[in-house]
Coordinates of C-alpha atoms in Angstrom, one line a residue:
M223 CA 30.4 54.8 -2.6
S224 CA 31.3 51.4 -2.4
N225 CA 28.9 48.5 -1.9
P226 CA 28.7 47.4 1.7
D227 CA 28.4 43.6 0.3
H228 CA 31.6 44.2 -1.6
P229 CA 34.3 42.2 0.2
E230 CA 37.3 44.2 -1.1
Q231 CA 38.1 47.9 -1.2
P232 CA 38.6 49.5 -4.9
T233 CA 41.9 49.0 -6.3
P234 CA 43.8 51.1 -9.0
E235 CA 42.7 48.4 -11.6
T236 CA 39.0 49.7 -11.1
T237 CA 40.2 53.1 -12.6
E238 CA 41.2 51.7 -15.8
S239 CA 39.2 52.0 -18.7
F240 CA 36.5 49.2 -19.8
K241 CA 38.6 48.5 -23.0
D242 CA 41.7 47.6 -21.1
I243 CA 39.8 45.3 -18.7
L244 CA 38.0 43.5 -21.4
S245 CA 41.2 43.0 -23.3
Q246 CA 42.9 41.5 -20.0
F247 CA 39.9 39.3 -19.6
E248 CA 40.1 37.9 -23.1
K249 CA 43.8 37.3 -22.9
S250 CA 43.1 35.3 -19.5
H251 CA 40.8 32.8 -21.4
A252 CA 42.6 30.6 -24.0
R253 CA 39.2 30.4 -25.8
K254 CA 38.1 31.6 -29.4
K255 CA 35.3 33.8 -29.2
T256 CA 32.7 33.0 -32.3
E257 CA 30.8 35.7 -34.1
D258 CA 27.5 33.8 -33.4
G259 CA 27.8 34.0 -29.6
Q260 CA 24.6 35.9 -29.5
R261 CA 22.6 33.9 -31.9
Q262 CA 20.5 31.0 -31.1
L263 CA 20.9 27.9 -33.4
E264 CA 19.0 24.6 -33.9
G265 CA 21.2 21.8 -33.1
T266 CA 20.7 18.2 -34.1
V267 CA 22.1 15.3 -31.8
I268 CA 24.7 13.2 -33.2
A269 CA 25.6 11.3 -30.4
V270 CA 25.4 11.2 -26.5
S271 CA 28.3 10.1 -24.0
A272 CA 28.3 9.8 -20.3
E273 CA 29.4 13.5 -20.2
S274 CA 28.4 15.4 -23.2
V275 CA 25.9 15.7 -25.9
Y276 CA 27.3 16.1 -29.4
L277 CA 25.3 18.2 -32.0
D278 CA 25.6 19.3 -35.6
I279 CA 24.8 23.0 -35.6
G280 CA 25.6 23.5 -39.4
Y281 CA 29.3 24.2 -39.0
K282 CA 32.4 22.2 -40.0
T283 CA 32.9 21.5 -36.4
E284 CA 30.3 20.1 -33.9
G285 CA 29.2 21.4 -30.8
I286 CA 29.2 20.0 -27.6
L287 CA 26.6 20.3 -24.7
P288 CA 27.5 19.1 -21.1
I289 CA 25.1 16.4 -19.9
S290 CA 24.8 18.7 -16.7
A291 CA 22.7 21.1 -19.1
L292 CA 19.9 18.7 -19.4
S293 CA 17.0 18.8 -17.2
A294 CA 16.7 16.0 -14.6
G295 CA 15.1 13.0 -16.2
E296 CA 15.4 14.4 -19.7
E297 CA 16.9 12.0 -22.5
L298 CA 18.3 12.7 -25.6
K299 CA 18.9 10.6 -28.7
P300 CA 20.4 10.8 -32.1
G301 CA 18.3 12.7 -34.3
D302 CA 16.7 15.0 -31.7
K303 CA 16.7 18.7 -32.2
I304 CA 17.1 21.4 -29.6
P305 CA 17.9 25.1 -29.6
V306 CA 21.3 26.2 -28.6
T307 CA 23.4 29.1 -28.1
I308 CA 27.3 29.3 -28.9
K309 CA 29.4 30.3 -25.9
G310 CA 32.9 29.9 -27.4
R311 CA 35.3 26.9 -28.4
D312 CA 37.1 24.6 -26.1
P313 CA 40.8 23.5 -26.4
E314 CA 39.9 20.8 -28.7
G315 CA 38.2 23.0 -31.3
Y316 CA 34.6 22.0 -30.3
Y317 CA 32.0 24.9 -30.1
E318 CA 30.8 25.1 -26.6
L319 CA 27.1 25.3 -26.3
T320 CA 24.4 26.3 -24.0
R321 CA 20.6 25.4 -24.0
F322 CA 19.8 29.2 -23.0
K323 CA 20.1 32.3 -25.2
V324 CA 22.3 34.3 -23.0
A325 CA 24.9 37.1 -23.9
R326 CA 28.3 38.2 -22.6
P327 CA 28.4 42.2 -22.3
K328 CA 31.0 43.7 -24.3
D329 CA 31.0 47.3 -22.8
W330 CA 29.0 49.4 -20.3
T331 CA 26.5 50.2 -22.4
A332 CA 25.8 46.4 -22.6
L333 CA 25.9 46.1 -19.0
E334 CA 23.5 48.8 -18.4
R335 CA 21.0 47.4 -21.1
A336 CA 21.2 43.9 -19.3
F337 CA 20.6 45.5 -16.0
A338 CA 17.6 47.5 -17.2
E339 CA 16.2 44.4 -19.1
K340 CA 17.0 42.0 -16.2
A341 CA 18.4 39.8 -19.0
T342 CA 20.4 36.6 -18.2
I343 CA 24.0 37.0 -19.1
I344 CA 27.0 34.6 -19.0
G345 CA 29.9 34.8 -16.5
T346 CA 32.7 32.9 -15.0
V347 CA 33.5 32.4 -11.4
T348 CA 37.2 33.4 -10.9
G349 CA 37.5 32.8 -7.1
V350 CA 36.0 32.5 -3.5
V351 CA 36.2 35.6 -1.8
K352 CA 34.6 37.0 1.7
G353 CA 31.0 36.6 1.8
G354 CA 30.6 35.2 -1.8
L355 CA 32.3 34.6 -5.1
S356 CA 34.1 36.8 -7.7
V357 CA 32.6 36.6 -11.1
D358 CA 34.0 37.8 -14.5
I359 CA 31.2 39.1 -16.6
G360 CA 33.5 41.4 -18.7
V361 CA 34.0 43.3 -15.7
R362 CA 34.7 42.0 -12.2
A363 CA 31.5 41.5 -10.3
F364 CA 30.6 40.2 -6.8
M365 CA 28.0 37.4 -6.1
P366 CA 26.9 37.1 -2.7
A367 CA 26.9 33.4 -1.3
S368 CA 23.2 33.5 -0.5
R369 CA 22.8 34.4 -4.3
S370 CA 25.0 31.6 -5.7
G371 CA 22.3 28.8 -5.7
V372 CA 24.3 26.4 -3.7
R373 CA 24.9 25.8 -0.1
G374 CA 27.1 28.3 1.6
D375 CA 29.9 26.0 2.9
A376 CA 33.3 26.3 1.6
A377 CA 33.8 23.2 -0.3
E378 CA 30.6 23.8 -2.3
M379 CA 31.6 27.3 -3.0
E380 CA 35.2 26.2 -4.2
K381 CA 33.8 23.8 -6.6
M382 CA 32.2 26.7 -8.4
V383 CA 35.4 28.5 -9.4
E384 CA 36.2 28.2 -13.1
Q385 CA 32.8 27.3 -13.9
E386 CA 30.7 29.3 -16.5
I387 CA 27.5 30.3 -14.9
R388 CA 24.2 32.1 -16.0
C389 CA 23.3 35.1 -13.8
R390 CA 21.6 38.5 -13.7
I391 CA 22.8 41.9 -12.8
I392 CA 21.0 43.1 -9.4
K393 CA 23.3 46.2 -8.9
L394 CA 25.3 48.2 -11.3
D395 CA 27.0 51.5 -10.2
V396 CA 29.1 52.9 -13.1
A397 CA 30.8 55.6 -11.4
D398 CA 32.2 53.2 -8.6
E399 CA 32.5 50.3 -11.2
D400 CA 30.3 48.1 -8.5
V401 CA 28.5 45.3 -10.1
V402 CA 26.5 42.7 -8.3
V403 CA 25.1 39.5 -9.9
D404 CA 22.5 36.9 -8.8
R405 CA 22.5 33.1 -10.0
R406 CA 20.0 32.0 -7.7
V407 CA 17.0 34.0 -9.3
V408 CA 18.0 32.6 -12.8
L409 CA 18.1 29.1 -11.5
E410 CA 14.5 29.5 -9.8
E411 CA 13.0 31.0 -12.9
E412 CA 14.6 28.1 -15.0
E413 CA 13.1 25.7 -12.5
K414 CA 9.9 27.0 -12.8
E415 CA 10.1 27.1 -16.6
V416 CA 11.1 23.3 -16.6
K417 CA 8.2 22.6 -14.0
A418 CA 5.5 24.3 -16.0
R419 CA 6.8 22.6 -19.1
R420 CA 7.1 19.2 -17.5
Y421 CA 3.4 19.5 -15.9
S422 CA 2.0 20.1 -19.4
E423 CA 4.1 17.4 -21.1
L424 CA 3.2 14.6 -18.4
K425 CA -0.1 12.8 -19.2
E426 CA -1.7 10.0 -16.9
G427 CA -0.6 6.7 -18.0
D428 CA 2.8 7.9 -18.8
V429 CA 5.8 5.5 -17.6
V430 CA 8.9 7.8 -16.5
Q431 CA 12.0 7.1 -14.8
G432 CA 12.7 9.2 -11.5
E433 CA 15.1 9.5 -8.6
V434 CA 13.9 9.1 -5.2
R435 CA 14.5 12.4 -3.3
S436 CA 13.0 11.7 0.2
L437 CA 11.2 9.3 2.3
T438 CA 8.1 9.9 4.6
D439 CA 5.9 7.4 6.7
Y440 CA 3.4 7.8 4.0
G441 CA 5.3 7.5 0.8
A442 CA 8.2 8.8 -1.2
F443 CA 9.0 11.9 -3.3
V444 CA 10.3 11.2 -6.6
D445 CA 12.1 13.7 -9.0
I446 CA 10.4 12.8 -12.4
G447 CA 12.3 15.4 -14.6
G448 CA 12.5 18.5 -12.5
V449 CA 9.1 18.1 -10.8
D450 CA 8.4 16.1 -7.6
A451 CA 5.7 13.3 -7.6
L452 CA 4.2 11.5 -4.7
L453 CA 4.8 7.7 -4.5
H454 CA 2.4 6.9 -1.9
V455 CA 3.0 3.6 0.1
A456 CA -0.1 1.9 -1.0
D457 CA 1.1 2.1 -4.7
L458 CA 4.5 0.8 -4.0
A459 CA 3.4 -3.0 -4.4
W460 CA 0.3 -5.1 -4.5
G461 CA 1.5 -6.6 -1.3
R462 CA 1.1 -4.7 2.0
V463 CA 4.3 -2.4 2.7
G464 CA 4.8 -1.6 6.2
K465 CA 7.0 1.8 5.4
P466 CA 8.6 3.0 2.2
S467 CA 12.1 2.6 3.7
D468 CA 11.5 -1.3 3.4
V469 CA 11.8 -1.2 -0.2
L470 CA 13.3 2.3 -1.3
S471 CA 16.4 4.5 -0.5
V472 CA 17.2 8.0 -1.2
G473 CA 18.9 8.4 -4.5
Q474 CA 17.5 5.1 -6.0
Q475 CA 16.1 5.1 -9.6
V476 CA 13.0 4.0 -10.3
E477 CA 10.4 3.6 -13.0
V478 CA 7.0 4.6 -12.2
R479 CA 3.5 5.4 -14.0
V480 CA 2.0 8.6 -13.8
L481 CA -1.3 8.2 -12.1
K482 CA -2.9 11.7 -11.7
V483 CA -1.7 15.0 -12.7
D484 CA -3.2 18.2 -11.0
T485 CA -1.7 21.2 -12.8
E486 CA -3.7 23.7 -10.6
K487 CA -2.3 22.4 -7.2
R488 CA 0.9 21.5 -9.0
R489 CA 0.6 17.8 -7.9
I490 CA 1.5 14.4 -9.2
S491 CA 0.8 11.1 -8.2
V492 CA 2.8 8.1 -9.4
G493 CA 2.8 4.3 -8.8
M494 CA 5.0 1.4 -9.0
K495 CA 2.8 -1.5 -8.5
Q496 CA 0.9 -0.4 -11.6
L497 CA 3.8 -1.6 -13.8
Q498 CA 3.3 -5.1 -12.4
E499 CA 0.6 -7.7 -13.3
H500 CA -2.3 -7.6 -10.8
P501 CA -2.2 -10.7 -8.6
W502 CA -5.9 -11.2 -9.0
D503 CA -5.9 -11.3 -12.8
A504 CA -4.9 -15.1 -12.6
I505 CA -6.6 -15.7 -9.0
A506 CA -9.6 -17.9 -10.4
Q507 CA -6.9 -20.5 -11.6
K508 CA -5.0 -20.7 -8.3
Y509 CA -7.7 -20.8 -5.7
K510 CA -10.6 -23.1 -5.7
V511 CA -13.7 -23.5 -3.4
G512 CA -12.6 -26.2 -0.7
D513 CA -8.8 -25.5 -1.1
R514 CA -6.8 -25.4 2.0
V515 CA -4.4 -22.3 2.1
R516 CA -2.1 -20.7 4.6
G517 CA -1.8 -16.9 5.1
T518 CA -0.8 -14.1 7.4
V519 CA -3.2 -12.0 9.3
T520 CA -2.9 -8.5 8.4
R521 CA -5.6 -6.5 10.1
V522 CA -8.3 -7.6 12.6
V523 CA -11.7 -5.4 12.3
E524 CA -15.0 -6.1 14.1
F525 CA -16.5 -8.3 11.8
G526 CA -13.6 -10.5 11.1
A527 CA -9.9 -10.7 10.1
F528 CA -8.1 -10.0 6.6
V529 CA -5.7 -13.0 5.7
E530 CA -2.8 -12.2 3.0
L531 CA -2.2 -15.2 1.0
E532 CA 0.1 -13.7 -1.3
P533 CA 1.1 -10.0 -2.1
G534 CA -1.9 -8.2 -3.2
V535 CA -4.3 -11.3 -2.5
E536 CA -6.3 -11.2 0.7
G537 CA -9.2 -13.2 2.0
L538 CA -11.6 -12.3 4.7
V539 CA -12.2 -14.8 7.6
H540 CA -15.8 -13.7 8.8
L541 CA -16.4 -13.7 12.6
S542 CA -19.0 -16.5 12.0
E543 CA -16.5 -18.7 10.2
M544 CA -13.8 -18.6 13.1
S545 CA -15.2 -21.4 15.4
W546 CA -17.9 -23.7 15.6
S547 CA -18.2 -22.6 19.0
K548 CA -20.8 -19.7 19.8
K549 CA -18.4 -18.4 22.3
V550 CA -16.4 -16.0 20.0
R551 CA -17.7 -12.6 20.7
K552 CA -15.0 -10.7 18.6
P553 CA -12.1 -11.6 16.2
S554 CA -9.1 -10.3 18.3
D555 CA -10.2 -13.0 20.9
I556 CA -9.2 -15.6 18.2
L557 CA -6.6 -13.9 15.9
K558 CA -3.9 -11.2 16.0
P559 CA -2.0 -9.5 13.5
G560 CA 0.9 -11.3 12.2
E561 CA -0.3 -14.6 13.0
N562 CA 0.1 -17.2 10.4
L563 CA -2.8 -19.8 10.0
E564 CA -4.2 -22.3 7.6
A565 CA -8.0 -21.7 6.3
V566 CA -10.4 -23.0 3.8
V567 CA -11.4 -21.0 0.6
L568 CA -15.3 -20.8 0.9
G569 CA -15.9 -18.3 -2.0
V570 CA -13.9 -16.4 -4.8
S571 CA -15.4 -13.5 -6.5
E572 CA -12.6 -12.5 -9.1
A573 CA -14.8 -9.6 -10.5
E574 CA -15.1 -7.9 -7.0
R575 CA -11.6 -9.3 -6.1
R576 CA -12.9 -10.8 -2.9
M577 CA -12.5 -13.9 -1.1
S578 CA -14.2 -15.6 1.8
L579 CA -12.2 -18.1 4.0
G580 CA -13.2 -20.2 6.9
L581 CA -10.9 -20.9 10.0
K582 CA -13.4 -23.5 11.6
Q583 CA -13.6 -25.7 8.4
T584 CA -10.0 -26.6 9.0
L585 CA -11.0 -28.3 12.2
G586 CA -13.9 -30.4 10.5
D587 CA -17.5 -30.2 11.1
P588 CA -18.2 -31.4 14.5
W589 CA -21.9 -32.3 13.3
A590 CA -20.4 -34.7 10.9
D591 CA -20.6 -37.5 13.5
A592 CA -23.0 -36.1 16.0
S593 CA -25.5 -38.8 15.5
R594 CA -22.9 -41.4 16.3
K595 CA -21.7 -39.7 19.3
F596 CA -24.8 -38.6 20.8
P597 CA -27.6 -41.2 19.9
A598 CA -30.9 -40.8 21.5
G599 CA -31.2 -42.1 24.9
S600 CA -27.6 -41.5 25.6
V601 CA -26.3 -39.9 28.7
V602 CA -24.5 -36.5 28.0
Q603 CA -22.7 -33.8 30.2
G604 CA -21.3 -30.5 29.4
P605 CA -21.1 -26.7 30.8
V606 CA -24.3 -24.5 30.3
T607 CA -23.2 -21.9 27.6
S608 CA -26.2 -19.8 27.8
I609 CA -29.7 -19.5 29.3
A610 CA -32.9 -18.3 27.9
K611 CA -36.5 -17.9 29.4
F612 CA -37.7 -21.2 27.5
G613 CA -34.5 -23.4 28.4
A614 CA -30.7 -23.8 28.6
F615 CA -28.0 -24.5 26.1
V616 CA -25.2 -27.1 27.1
Q617 CA -22.1 -27.6 25.1
L618 CA -21.5 -31.2 24.3
A619 CA -18.4 -30.7 22.1
E620 CA -16.7 -28.0 20.4
G621 CA -19.3 -26.5 18.0
V622 CA -22.0 -28.9 19.1
E623 CA -24.9 -27.8 21.8
G624 CA -27.9 -29.1 23.1
M625 CA -31.0 -27.3 24.4
I626 CA -32.7 -28.5 27.8
H627 CA -36.4 -27.3 27.6
V628 CA -37.5 -25.5 31.0
S629 CA -40.1 -28.4 31.1
E630 CA -37.5 -31.2 31.0
I631 CA -35.3 -29.9 34.0
S632 CA -37.4 -31.4 36.9
A633 CA -40.2 -33.8 37.2
E634 CA -40.7 -33.1 40.7
K635 CA -41.7 -29.4 40.5
R636 CA -42.5 -26.6 38.2
I637 CA -39.7 -24.5 36.9
N638 CA -40.5 -21.0 35.9
H639 CA -37.2 -19.9 34.7
P640 CA -34.1 -21.9 34.2
Q641 CA -31.8 -19.5 36.0
D642 CA -33.8 -20.4 39.1
V643 CA -31.9 -23.8 39.2
M644 CA -28.7 -23.5 37.0
K645 CA -26.1 -20.9 35.9
V646 CA -23.8 -20.3 32.9
G647 CA -20.8 -22.5 33.3
E648 CA -22.2 -25.1 35.6
I649 CA -21.7 -28.7 34.4
V650 CA -25.0 -30.6 34.0
K651 CA -25.9 -34.2 33.1
A652 CA -28.8 -34.8 30.8
Q653 CA -30.3 -37.3 28.4
V654 CA -30.4 -37.0 24.5
V655 CA -34.1 -37.1 23.6
S656 CA -33.7 -36.3 19.8
L657 CA -31.2 -35.2 17.4
D658 CA -31.6 -33.4 14.2
T659 CA -28.3 -33.2 12.4
E660 CA -30.0 -31.3 9.3
K661 CA -31.1 -28.6 11.6
R662 CA -28.1 -29.2 13.9
T663 CA -30.4 -29.5 16.9
I664 CA -30.2 -31.7 19.9
R665 CA -33.1 -31.9 22.6
L666 CA -31.9 -32.9 26.0
S667 CA -33.7 -33.9 29.3
M668 CA -32.5 -33.6 32.8
K669 CA -35.6 -34.8 34.6
Q670 CA -35.3 -38.4 32.5
L671 CA -32.2 -39.0 34.6
V672 CA -33.8 -38.6 37.9
P673 CA -35.7 -41.5 39.2
T674 CA -39.3 -41.1 40.2
S675 CA -41.7 -43.5 42.3
L676 CA -42.9 -44.7 39.2
D677 CA -39.3 -45.7 38.2
E678 CA -38.8 -47.6 41.4
Y679 CA -42.1 -49.2 41.3
I680 CA -41.4 -50.6 37.8
A681 CA -38.0 -51.8 39.0
E682 CA -39.3 -53.7 42.1
H683 CA -42.2 -55.5 40.1
R684 CA -42.7 -58.1 37.2
V685 CA -45.4 -58.9 34.8
G686 CA -47.8 -61.1 36.4
D687 CA -47.7 -59.8 39.9
S688 CA -51.0 -59.3 41.8
V689 CA -51.5 -55.9 43.3
T690 CA -54.1 -53.9 44.9
G691 CA -55.2 -50.5 43.4
R692 CA -58.1 -47.9 43.6
I693 CA -60.0 -47.0 40.4
L694 CA -59.7 -43.4 39.9
D695 CA -61.9 -43.1 36.8
I696 CA -63.3 -45.3 33.9
S697 CA -64.1 -43.8 30.3
G698 CA -65.9 -46.3 28.3
R699 CA -64.0 -49.7 28.7
E700 CA -60.7 -47.9 30.0
A701 CA -60.1 -47.6 33.7
R702 CA -57.3 -45.6 35.3
V703 CA -55.9 -47.3 38.4
E704 CA -53.8 -46.1 41.3
L705 CA -51.5 -48.7 42.5
G706 CA -49.8 -46.2 45.0
E707 CA -49.0 -42.4 45.7
G708 CA -48.2 -40.9 42.2
I709 CA -48.2 -44.2 40.5
H710 CA -51.1 -44.7 38.0
A711 CA -51.9 -47.6 35.6
M712 CA -54.4 -48.4 33.0
G713 CA -56.5 -51.3 32.8
R714 CA -59.2 -52.5 30.6
V715 CA -62.5 -53.5 32.1
P716 CA -63.7 -57.2 30.9
E717 CA -66.8 -57.7 29.4
N718 CA -68.5 -59.7 32.1
L719 CA -67.8 -56.8 34.6
A720 CA -69.0 -54.0 32.3
K721 CA -72.7 -53.1 33.0
P722 CA -74.7 -50.3 31.4
A723 CA -75.4 -48.9 35.0
Q724 CA -71.5 -48.2 35.4
A725 CA -71.9 -45.3 33.3
A726 CA -73.5 -43.3 36.1
S727 CA -70.6 -44.1 38.3
V728 CA -67.9 -42.6 36.0
G729 CA -66.4 -39.6 37.4
K730 CA -63.3 -38.3 39.4
A731 CA -62.7 -40.0 42.9
D732 CA -62.1 -38.1 46.0
L733 CA -58.5 -38.4 46.5
S734 CA -58.2 -36.9 50.0
S735 CA -58.9 -40.3 51.5
L736 CA -56.8 -42.2 49.5
S737 CA -54.0 -42.9 52.1
S738 CA -56.6 -44.1 54.9
M739 CA -58.6 -46.3 52.5
L740 CA -55.7 -48.1 51.2
Q741 CA -54.3 -48.8 54.5
A742 CA -57.6 -50.2 55.6
K743 CA -58.5 -52.3 52.6
W744 CA -55.2 -53.1 50.4
K745 CA -54.2 -56.3 52.5
G746 CA -56.7 -58.8 51.2
A747 CA -59.7 -56.4 50.2
G748 CA -61.8 -58.3 47.7
A749 CA -60.1 -61.7 48.1
G750 CA -62.9 -63.2 49.5
A751 CA -65.6 -61.6 47.8
S752 CA -68.1 -64.2 46.6
Q753 CA -69.3 -62.2 43.7
P754 CA -67.2 -59.6 41.8
E755 CA -68.6 -56.1 41.9
P756 CA -69.0 -54.0 39.0
P757 CA -65.9 -51.7 38.8
Q758 CA -66.6 -48.0 39.7
A759 CA -64.6 -45.0 40.7
G760 CA -63.3 -45.1 44.2
Q761 CA -63.4 -48.9 44.5
I762 CA -60.6 -50.7 45.8
R763 CA -59.8 -54.3 44.2
S764 CA -57.2 -56.7 43.0
F765 CA -55.3 -56.4 39.7
K766 CA -52.5 -58.2 37.9
I767 CA -49.6 -56.4 36.2
A768 CA -50.0 -57.1 32.5
K769 CA -47.0 -54.7 31.2
L770 CA -44.1 -52.7 32.5
D771 CA -42.6 -50.2 30.1
A772 CA -39.8 -48.5 31.8
E773 CA -38.7 -46.4 28.7
N774 CA -42.1 -45.0 28.3
K775 CA -43.0 -45.1 32.0
R776 CA -46.1 -46.9 31.5
V777 CA -47.9 -49.8 33.5
E778 CA -50.8 -51.7 32.4
V779 CA -53.1 -53.9 34.7
E780 CA -55.6 -56.5 34.2
F781 CA -58.8 -57.0 36.5
A782 CA -58.4 -60.0 38.6

């Protein structure tokens, strides 16, 4: 029976003896056979050219091994020794060598033995036929396109014609002289052997050459001598790389360092940046605390933003260092990835490879001249930034806030909570009561700016004016006097008026009848008294203004 995969029907030639077929095969190849074609030798590399490796195999004539026979990434140099097998001689007289111990069958018995032992044999591709290739292995054999080890398109198949290949017999029908060979299985086994050897050879820290096979979003796969290694995007450079295709291309030759070899999972990790000096190694000499630097925002997180100053060197601008103002709630309100900015170096830790940066420091410290801009007694205004139960905060300048205590909001009425009379964002006016630049605090008062009846009284009178008032109470020699509604003054009782009996009269006056008493007696009361009465609580009499203190809101009187 014929093989259904066989592209052609049997021809008269297939009925010829194997001896005649072998004779015709040998005549068709202008090549001298060597007696040592089946024996493996040790060759010593003499020279290496762009296409071939020349070896001393102990004969008068050197052997020649094509560069294509070397494993990917393998490099040979003069003096290296490798095992080889002689295949034949080329027209120039050099022995043609192969890296593999293979045989060329000489008869059907050899073919049957190779088939039974699944041995690798040598064959020569003679042409492209329907469904595959015709291969000369001493007899005519068929190799399906799917088992050729190359893509099935016509161009790739044509390239194999006249090439010597290693293959394995997968079907042998002596009766019909039907032989099918497989090259792909040999290539796959050789690839496994190369990979296994490569995994055992590679060590962490090795520097190897490789070729970029493919690119992904997360890295590149590099062929480093028959095995693929992952070059992660994070290991391409010390600086941030957006995507591998920005710095690599398929087919590019690269030098990498082996970072990790996992023989069980057959995984290898390599890096390019590890062959370069780490930028942090000299960071202490380049960046000092207080230096102004420029950089690019690479990422914004909840607690701050990272800024790249140079490839591989990033600093963190913490949220608290972004603005002197308290209004910054999250970093993204201030900074965006890709934004260029100027910052000040606040700290450098070479051991931890960390750098802290400040953005607000580039604007200067607003508290530096706060005492000059906001002296005590000056009037300021600004928006309310926040409200608490004890008071309200008012922004006076970028990064400078003052606090109005709830007791300093109004002099006319009691305020339980600041939010009862003001709201966030409202512009208010206040007076600076005190300032502490060390603690960065400013106390403000709104009520100081609202004129009271006492302010008006002080503004309308002068020291020496004669006035009428009522004694509210006396303590020792000090008398508290009411000059009008809500207007109190202090006066010292003269010695000639002070009597022991007056102590019994010290007490609180009944204020309910104040208005009627003043209306009845203030105009001239006591003016015509022939003998001054001793002072006592509730008594209405004449006084002279001794002191008017507008700043401290204080009035002092003398007894007339």
